[in-house]
PDB file of C-alpha atoms in Angstrom:
ATOM      1  CA  MET A 105      92.461  59.867  78.520  1.00 87.00           C
ATOM      2  CA  ALA A 106      93.482  61.356  81.796  1.00 94.00           C
ATOM      3  CA  ILE A 107      91.860  63.679  84.561  1.00 96.00           C
ATOM      4  CA  VAL A 108      95.011  65.983  85.544  1.00 97.00           C
ATOM      5  CA  GLY A 109      94.927  68.307  88.731  1.00 96.00           C
ATOM      6  CA  TYR A 110      96.377  71.377  89.218  1.00 96.00           C
ATOM      7  CA  ALA A 111      96.529  72.941  93.321  1.00 94.00           C
ATOM      8  CA  ARG A 112      98.419  76.179  94.356  1.00 91.00           C
ATOM      9  CA  VAL A 113      98.390  78.227  97.404  1.00 88.00           C
ATOM     10  CA  SER A 114     100.324  81.879  97.473  1.00 80.00           C
ATOM     11  CA  SER A 115     102.317  80.866 100.689  1.00 76.00           C
ATOM     12  CA  ILE A 116     104.415  78.000 102.595  1.00 74.00           C
ATOM     13  CA  GLY A 117     101.918  78.885 105.146  1.00 75.00           C
ATOM     14  CA  GLN A 118      98.701  78.015 103.371  1.00 83.00           C
ATOM     15  CA  SER A 119      97.654  74.684 103.136  1.00 89.00           C
ATOM     16  CA  LEU A 120      96.612  72.791  99.369  1.00 92.00           C
ATOM     17  CA  GLU A 121      94.986  70.292 101.291  1.00 93.00           C
ATOM     18  CA  VAL A 122      91.320  71.428 100.374  1.00 93.00           C
ATOM     19  CA  GLN A 123      92.307  71.769  96.845  1.00 94.00           C
ATOM     20  CA  ILE A 124      93.744  68.647  96.682  1.00 95.00           C
ATOM     21  CA  GLU A 125      90.748  66.861  98.277  1.00 95.00           C
ATOM     22  CA  LYS A 126      88.158  68.292  95.620  1.00 95.00           C
ATOM     23  CA  LEU A 127      90.556  67.506  92.933  1.00 96.00           C
ATOM     24  CA  LYS A 128      90.538  63.651  94.374  1.00 95.00           C
ATOM     25  CA  SER A 129      86.837  63.551  94.413  1.00 95.00           C
ATOM     26  CA  ASN A 130      86.832  64.783  90.901  1.00 93.00           C
ATOM     27  CA  HIS A 131      88.744  61.782  89.815  1.00 94.00           C
ATOM     28  CA  CYS A 132      91.689  63.413  89.445  1.00 95.00           C
ATOM     29  CA  GLU A 133      94.540  60.368  88.309  1.00 94.00           C
ATOM     30  CA  LYS A 134      97.966  62.971  88.822  1.00 96.00           C
ATOM     31  CA  ILE A 135      97.591  66.006  90.682  1.00 96.00           C
ATOM     32  CA  TYR A 136     100.613  68.762  90.448  1.00 96.00           C
ATOM     33  CA  GLN A 137     100.685  70.956  93.391  1.00 94.00           C
ATOM     34  CA  GLU A 138     102.986  73.988  94.247  1.00 92.00           C
ATOM     35  CA  LYS A 139     103.369  76.864  96.819  1.00 87.00           C
ATOM     36  CA  LYS A 140     104.013  80.107  94.995  1.00 79.00           C
ATOM     37  CA  SER A 141     102.512  83.271  94.066  1.00 72.00           C
ATOM     38  CA  GLY A 142     100.295  83.145  91.452  1.00 62.00           C
ATOM     39  CA  THR A 143     102.618  86.569  89.971  1.00 64.00           C
ATOM     40  CA  ASN A 144     105.682  84.170  90.113  1.00 63.00           C
ATOM     41  CA  ALA A 145     106.767  83.434  86.405  1.00 69.00           C
ATOM     42  CA  ASN A 146     108.877  79.895  87.856  1.00 81.00           C
ATOM     43  CA  ARG A 147     105.796  77.889  88.502  1.00 88.00           C
ATOM     44  CA  ALA A 148     107.616  74.782  88.000  1.00 91.00           C
ATOM     45  CA  GLU A 149     104.874  72.289  88.794  1.00 93.00           C
ATOM     46  CA  LEU A 150     102.484  73.856  86.685  1.00 93.00           C
ATOM     47  CA  LYS A 151     105.094  74.017  83.437  1.00 94.00           C
ATOM     48  CA  LYS A 152     105.365  70.150  84.411  1.00 96.00           C
ATOM     49  CA  CYS A 153     101.604  69.929  84.780  1.00 96.00           C
ATOM     50  CA  LEU A 154     101.435  71.784  81.426  1.00 96.00           C
ATOM     51  CA  ASP A 155     103.837  69.699  79.430  1.00 96.00           C
ATOM     52  CA  TYR A 156     102.304  66.307  80.870  1.00 97.00           C
ATOM     53  CA  VAL A 157      98.533  66.794  79.487  1.00 97.00           C
ATOM     54  CA  ARG A 158      98.123  65.694  76.088  1.00 96.00           C
ATOM     55  CA  GLU A 159      95.232  65.088  73.442  1.00 95.00           C
ATOM     56  CA  GLY A 160      91.961  64.011  75.045  1.00 94.00           C
ATOM     57  CA  ASP A 161      93.032  64.522  78.618  1.00 95.00           C
ATOM     58  CA  VAL A 162      91.209  67.247  81.115  1.00 95.00           C
ATOM     59  CA  LEU A 163      93.065  70.002  83.204  1.00 96.00           C
ATOM     60  CA  VAL A 164      90.833  70.255  86.559  1.00 96.00           C
ATOM     61  CA  ILE A 165      91.622  73.127  89.152  1.00 96.00           C
ATOM     62  CA  THR A 166      89.515  74.520  91.806  1.00 94.00           C
ATOM     63  CA  LYS A 167      89.393  78.368  90.633  1.00 90.00           C
ATOM     64  CA  LEU A 168      90.601  80.712  88.182  1.00 84.00           C
ATOM     65  CA  ASP A 169      92.733  82.298  89.891  1.00 82.00           C
ATOM     66  CA  ARG A 170      94.786  79.265  91.574  1.00 87.00           C
ATOM     67  CA  LEU A 171      96.416  78.968  87.552  1.00 87.00           C
ATOM     68  CA  ALA A 172      96.854  82.224  85.932  1.00 81.00           C
ATOM     69  CA  ARG A 173      98.616  85.292  87.098  1.00 71.00           C
ATOM     70  CA  SER A 174      96.198  87.788  84.925  1.00 76.00           C
ATOM     71  CA  THR A 175      93.904  87.312  82.002  1.00 73.00           C
ATOM     72  CA  VAL A 176      96.149  87.122  79.711  1.00 78.00           C
ATOM     73  CA  ASP A 177      98.080  84.672  81.123  1.00 82.00           C
ATOM     74  CA  LEU A 178      94.963  82.889  81.699  1.00 83.00           C
ATOM     75  CA  HIS A 179      94.206  82.968  77.795  1.00 81.00           C
ATOM     76  CA  ASN A 180      97.842  81.844  76.757  1.00 86.00           C
ATOM     77  CA  ILE A 181      97.573  78.521  79.044  1.00 89.00           C
ATOM     78  CA  LEU A 182      94.094  77.719  77.480  1.00 87.00           C
ATOM     79  CA  GLN A 183      95.098  78.572  74.403  1.00 87.00           C
ATOM     80  CA  GLN A 184      98.133  75.973  75.120  1.00 92.00           C
ATOM     81  CA  LEU A 185      95.666  73.343  76.443  1.00 92.00           C
ATOM     82  CA  ASN A 186      93.491  73.584  73.386  1.00 88.00           C
ATOM     83  CA  GLU A 187      96.175  73.575  70.835  1.00 91.00           C
ATOM     84  CA  LYS A 188      97.192  70.112  72.590  1.00 94.00           C
ATOM     85  CA  GLY A 189      93.775  69.005  72.344  1.00 92.00           C
ATOM     86  CA  VAL A 190      93.182  69.257  76.280  1.00 94.00           C
ATOM     87  CA  GLY A 191      90.012  69.962  77.910  1.00 92.00           C
ATOM     88  CA  PHE A 192      89.831  72.560  81.325  1.00 93.00           C
ATOM     89  CA  ARG A 193      87.486  72.510  84.114  1.00 93.00           C
ATOM     90  CA  VAL A 194      87.026  74.949  87.109  1.00 91.00           C
ATOM     91  CA  LEU A 195      85.090  73.381  89.437  1.00 93.00           C
ATOM     92  CA  ASP A 196      84.003  76.239  92.082  1.00 91.00           C
ATOM     93  CA  GLN A 197      82.892  78.423  89.162  1.00 83.00           C
ATOM     94  CA  SER A 198      81.279  75.510  86.947  1.00 85.00           C
ATOM     95  CA  ILE A 199      83.436  76.028  83.907  1.00 86.00           C
ATOM     96  CA  ASP A 200      84.139  72.948  81.591  1.00 90.00           C
ATOM     97  CA  THR A 201      85.661  74.302  78.104  1.00 85.00           C
ATOM     98  CA  THR A 202      84.937  70.641  77.022  1.00 82.00           C
ATOM     99  CA  SER A 203      81.310  72.358  75.499  1.00 85.00           C
ATOM    100  CA  PRO A 204      80.710  75.127  73.817  1.00 87.00           C
ATOM    101  CA  THR A 205      78.824  76.628  76.891  1.00 87.00           C
ATOM    102  CA  GLY A 206      81.704  76.200  79.284  1.00 83.00           C
ATOM    103  CA  LYS A 207      83.997  78.062  76.327  1.00 79.00           C
ATOM    104  CA  LEU A 208      81.298  81.321  76.579  1.00 85.00           C
ATOM    105  CA  LEU A 209      81.242  81.361  79.991  1.00 80.00           C
ATOM    106  CA  PHE A 210      84.873  81.160  80.155  1.00 76.00           C
ATOM    107  CA  GLY A 211      85.259  83.914  77.943  1.00 77.00           C
ATOM    108  CA  ILE A 212      82.617  85.875  79.518  1.00 83.00           C
ATOM    109  CA  LEU A 213      84.274  85.371  83.371  1.00 74.00           C
ATOM    110  CA  ALA A 214      87.794  86.357  81.776  1.00 71.00           C
ATOM    111  CA  SER A 215      86.755  89.197  80.181  1.00 79.00           C
ATOM    112  CA  ILE A 216      84.783  90.468  83.713  1.00 79.00           C
ATOM    113  CA  ALA A 217      88.126  89.383  85.682  1.00 71.00           C
ATOM    114  CA  GLU A 218      90.265  92.019  83.293  1.00 74.00           C
ATOM    115  CA  PHE A 219      87.540  94.736  83.615  1.00 82.00           C
ATOM    116  CA  GLU A 220      87.644  94.430  86.886  1.00 78.00           C
ATOM    117  CA  THR A 221      91.449  94.663  87.226  1.00 75.00           C
ATOM    118  CA  GLU A 222      91.301  97.439  84.653  1.00 83.00           C
ATOM    119  CA  LEU A 223      88.567  99.640  87.116  1.00 87.00           C
ATOM    120  CA  ARG A 224      91.041  98.672  89.827  1.00 84.00           C
ATOM    121  CA  LYS A 225      94.235  99.868  88.569  1.00 88.00           C
ATOM    122  CA  GLU A 226      92.046 103.214  87.198  1.00 93.00           C
ATOM    123  CA  ARG A 227      90.825 103.629  90.806  1.00 92.00           C
ATOM    124  CA  GLN A 228      94.570 103.398  92.008  1.00 91.00           C
ATOM    125  CA  MET A 229      95.752 106.238  89.674  1.00 93.00           C
ATOM    126  CA  GLU A 230      93.173 108.427  90.711  1.00 94.00           C
ATOM    127  CA  GLY A 231      93.982 107.648  94.648  1.00 92.00           C
ATOM    128  CA  ILE A 232      97.740 108.460  93.556  1.00 92.00           C
ATOM    129  CA  SER A 233      96.832 111.628  91.365  1.00 92.00           C
ATOM    130  CA  LYS A 234      94.810 112.613  94.901  1.00 93.00           C
ATOM    131  CA  ALA A 235      97.452 112.050  96.831  1.00 92.00           C
ATOM    132  CA  LYS A 236     100.014 113.984  95.272  1.00 91.00           C
ATOM    133  CA  ASN A 237      97.396 117.369  94.968  1.00 94.00           C
ATOM    134  CA  ASN A 238      96.781 116.938  98.290  1.00 93.00           C
ATOM    135  CA  GLY A 239     100.541 117.372  99.157  1.00 91.00           C
ATOM    136  CA  VAL A 240     101.608 113.371  99.672  1.00 90.00           C
ATOM    137  CA  VAL A 241     104.727 113.337  98.366  1.00 85.00           C
ATOM    138  CA  PHE A 242     105.888 109.597  97.317  1.00 87.00           C
ATOM    139  CA  GLY A 243     109.292 107.777  96.999  1.00 84.00           C
ATOM    140  CA  ARG A 244     112.202 107.381  99.625  1.00 81.00           C
ATOM    141  CA  LYS A 245     113.498 110.393 101.329  1.00 83.00           C
ATOM    142  CA  ALA A 246     116.347 112.075  99.891  1.00 83.00           C
ATOM    143  CA  LYS A 247     119.660 111.138 101.375  1.00 86.00           C
ATOM    144  CA  LEU A 248     121.282 114.333 100.702  1.00 90.00           C
ATOM    145  CA  SER A 249     120.267 118.118 101.380  1.00 89.00           C
ATOM    146  CA  ASP A 250     120.724 120.463  98.378  1.00 88.00           C
ATOM    147  CA  SER A 251     123.578 122.120 100.151  1.00 91.00           C
ATOM    148  CA  GLN A 252     125.386 118.569 100.414  1.00 92.00           C
ATOM    149  CA  ILE A 253     124.709 117.867  97.052  1.00 91.00           C
ATOM    150  CA  GLU A 254     126.272 120.813  96.642  1.00 92.00           C
ATOM    151  CA  GLU A 255     129.307 120.512  98.547  1.00 94.00           C
ATOM    152  CA  MET A 256     130.008 117.063  96.850  1.00 94.00           C
ATOM    153  CA  ARG A 257     129.693 118.703  93.548  1.00 93.00           C
ATOM    154  CA  GLN A 258     132.372 121.320  94.674  1.00 94.00           C
ATOM    155  CA  LYS A 259     134.736 118.315  96.171  1.00 95.00           C
ATOM    156  CA  ARG A 260     134.629 116.707  92.771  1.00 94.00           C
ATOM    157  CA  THR A 261     135.333 120.071  90.804  1.00 93.00           C
ATOM    158  CA  ASN A 262     138.247 119.790  93.462  1.00 95.00           C
ATOM    159  CA  GLY A 263     139.419 116.664  92.103  1.00 95.00           C
ATOM    160  CA  VAL A 264     138.201 114.164  94.888  1.00 95.00           C
ATOM    161  CA  LEU A 265     137.444 110.598  93.775  1.00 95.00           C
ATOM    162  CA  ILE A 266     133.963 109.170  93.351  1.00 95.00           C
ATOM    163  CA  LYS A 267     135.026 106.700  95.664  1.00 95.00           C
ATOM    164  CA  ASP A 268     135.863 109.135  98.525  1.00 95.00           C
ATOM    165  CA  LEU A 269     132.440 110.479  98.138  1.00 95.00           C
ATOM    166  CA  MET A 270     130.977 107.279  98.461  1.00 95.00           C
ATOM    167  CA  THR A 271     132.280 106.649 101.405  1.00 94.00           C
ATOM    168  CA  ALA A 272     132.327 110.564 102.782  1.00 93.00           C
ATOM    169  CA  TYR A 273     128.236 110.606 101.914  1.00 93.00           C
ATOM    170  CA  SER A 274     127.293 106.725 102.387  1.00 92.00           C
ATOM    171  CA  LEU A 275     125.954 106.381  98.567  1.00 93.00           C
ATOM    172  CA  SER A 276     126.760 103.840  95.906  1.00 92.00           C
ATOM    173  CA  LYS A 277     128.825 104.722  92.674  1.00 94.00           C
ATOM    174  CA  ALA A 278     125.363 105.124  90.539  1.00 93.00           C
ATOM    175  CA  SER A 279     123.781 107.514  93.424  1.00 91.00           C
ATOM    176  CA  VAL A 280     126.792 109.773  93.392  1.00 93.00           C
ATOM    177  CA  TYR A 281     127.004 109.898  89.624  1.00 93.00           C
ATOM    178  CA  ARG A 282     123.137 110.541  89.429  1.00 91.00           C
ATOM    179  CA  LEU A 283     123.282 113.414  91.906  1.00 91.00           C
ATOM    180  CA  LEU A 284     126.061 114.699  90.145  1.00 91.00           C
ATOM    181  CA  SER A 285     124.447 114.495  86.947  1.00 88.00           C
ATOM    182  CA  GLU A 286     121.324 115.881  88.359  1.00 83.00           C
ATOM    183  CA  THR A 287     123.160 119.166  90.036  1.00 50.00           C
ATOM    184  CA  ASN A 288     124.985 119.494  86.746  1.00 53.00           C
ATOM    185  CA  SER A 289     121.709 119.422  84.541  1.00 49.00           C
ATOM    186  CA  GLY A 290     119.928 121.515  86.949  1.00 46.00           C
TER     187      GLY A 290
END
């Protein structure tokens, strides 16, 4: 049986020192560490860590947010650990899934985290809706005016090549086609 630690910080400027110290003081024999955003799907050290642990081992982290990108991600990782017969401990939240009480606490905390995420999304959507109702316009400012788009359409009708329109209006090929399409359908 091995006690394996995983430490992560979101950016290069942050230090792993505090997490590593906590993991070492909790008897972690091997510690995987990386400086990657939690939203980054390519966390090589986490993958190595999850591949390394085996039945009877315990994976230890300092906080839940150091491990997963979302509640779904957290549950998937925990399921992977359970299938391998690996225990899971979170030091700062006192979670230990090697016990029934720890499993219950983990489930409750994960559900609360998911609920908070949904509330945050709901508030964000309400804020966006309110801003739109108050006249706030989202998105990038149009590169061409309606008259320039009409002029570009006329040039295209007169046989001007797409590549020449791209140069004349400083647009990508996709933008030229999109604007011509919108003008023709609108």
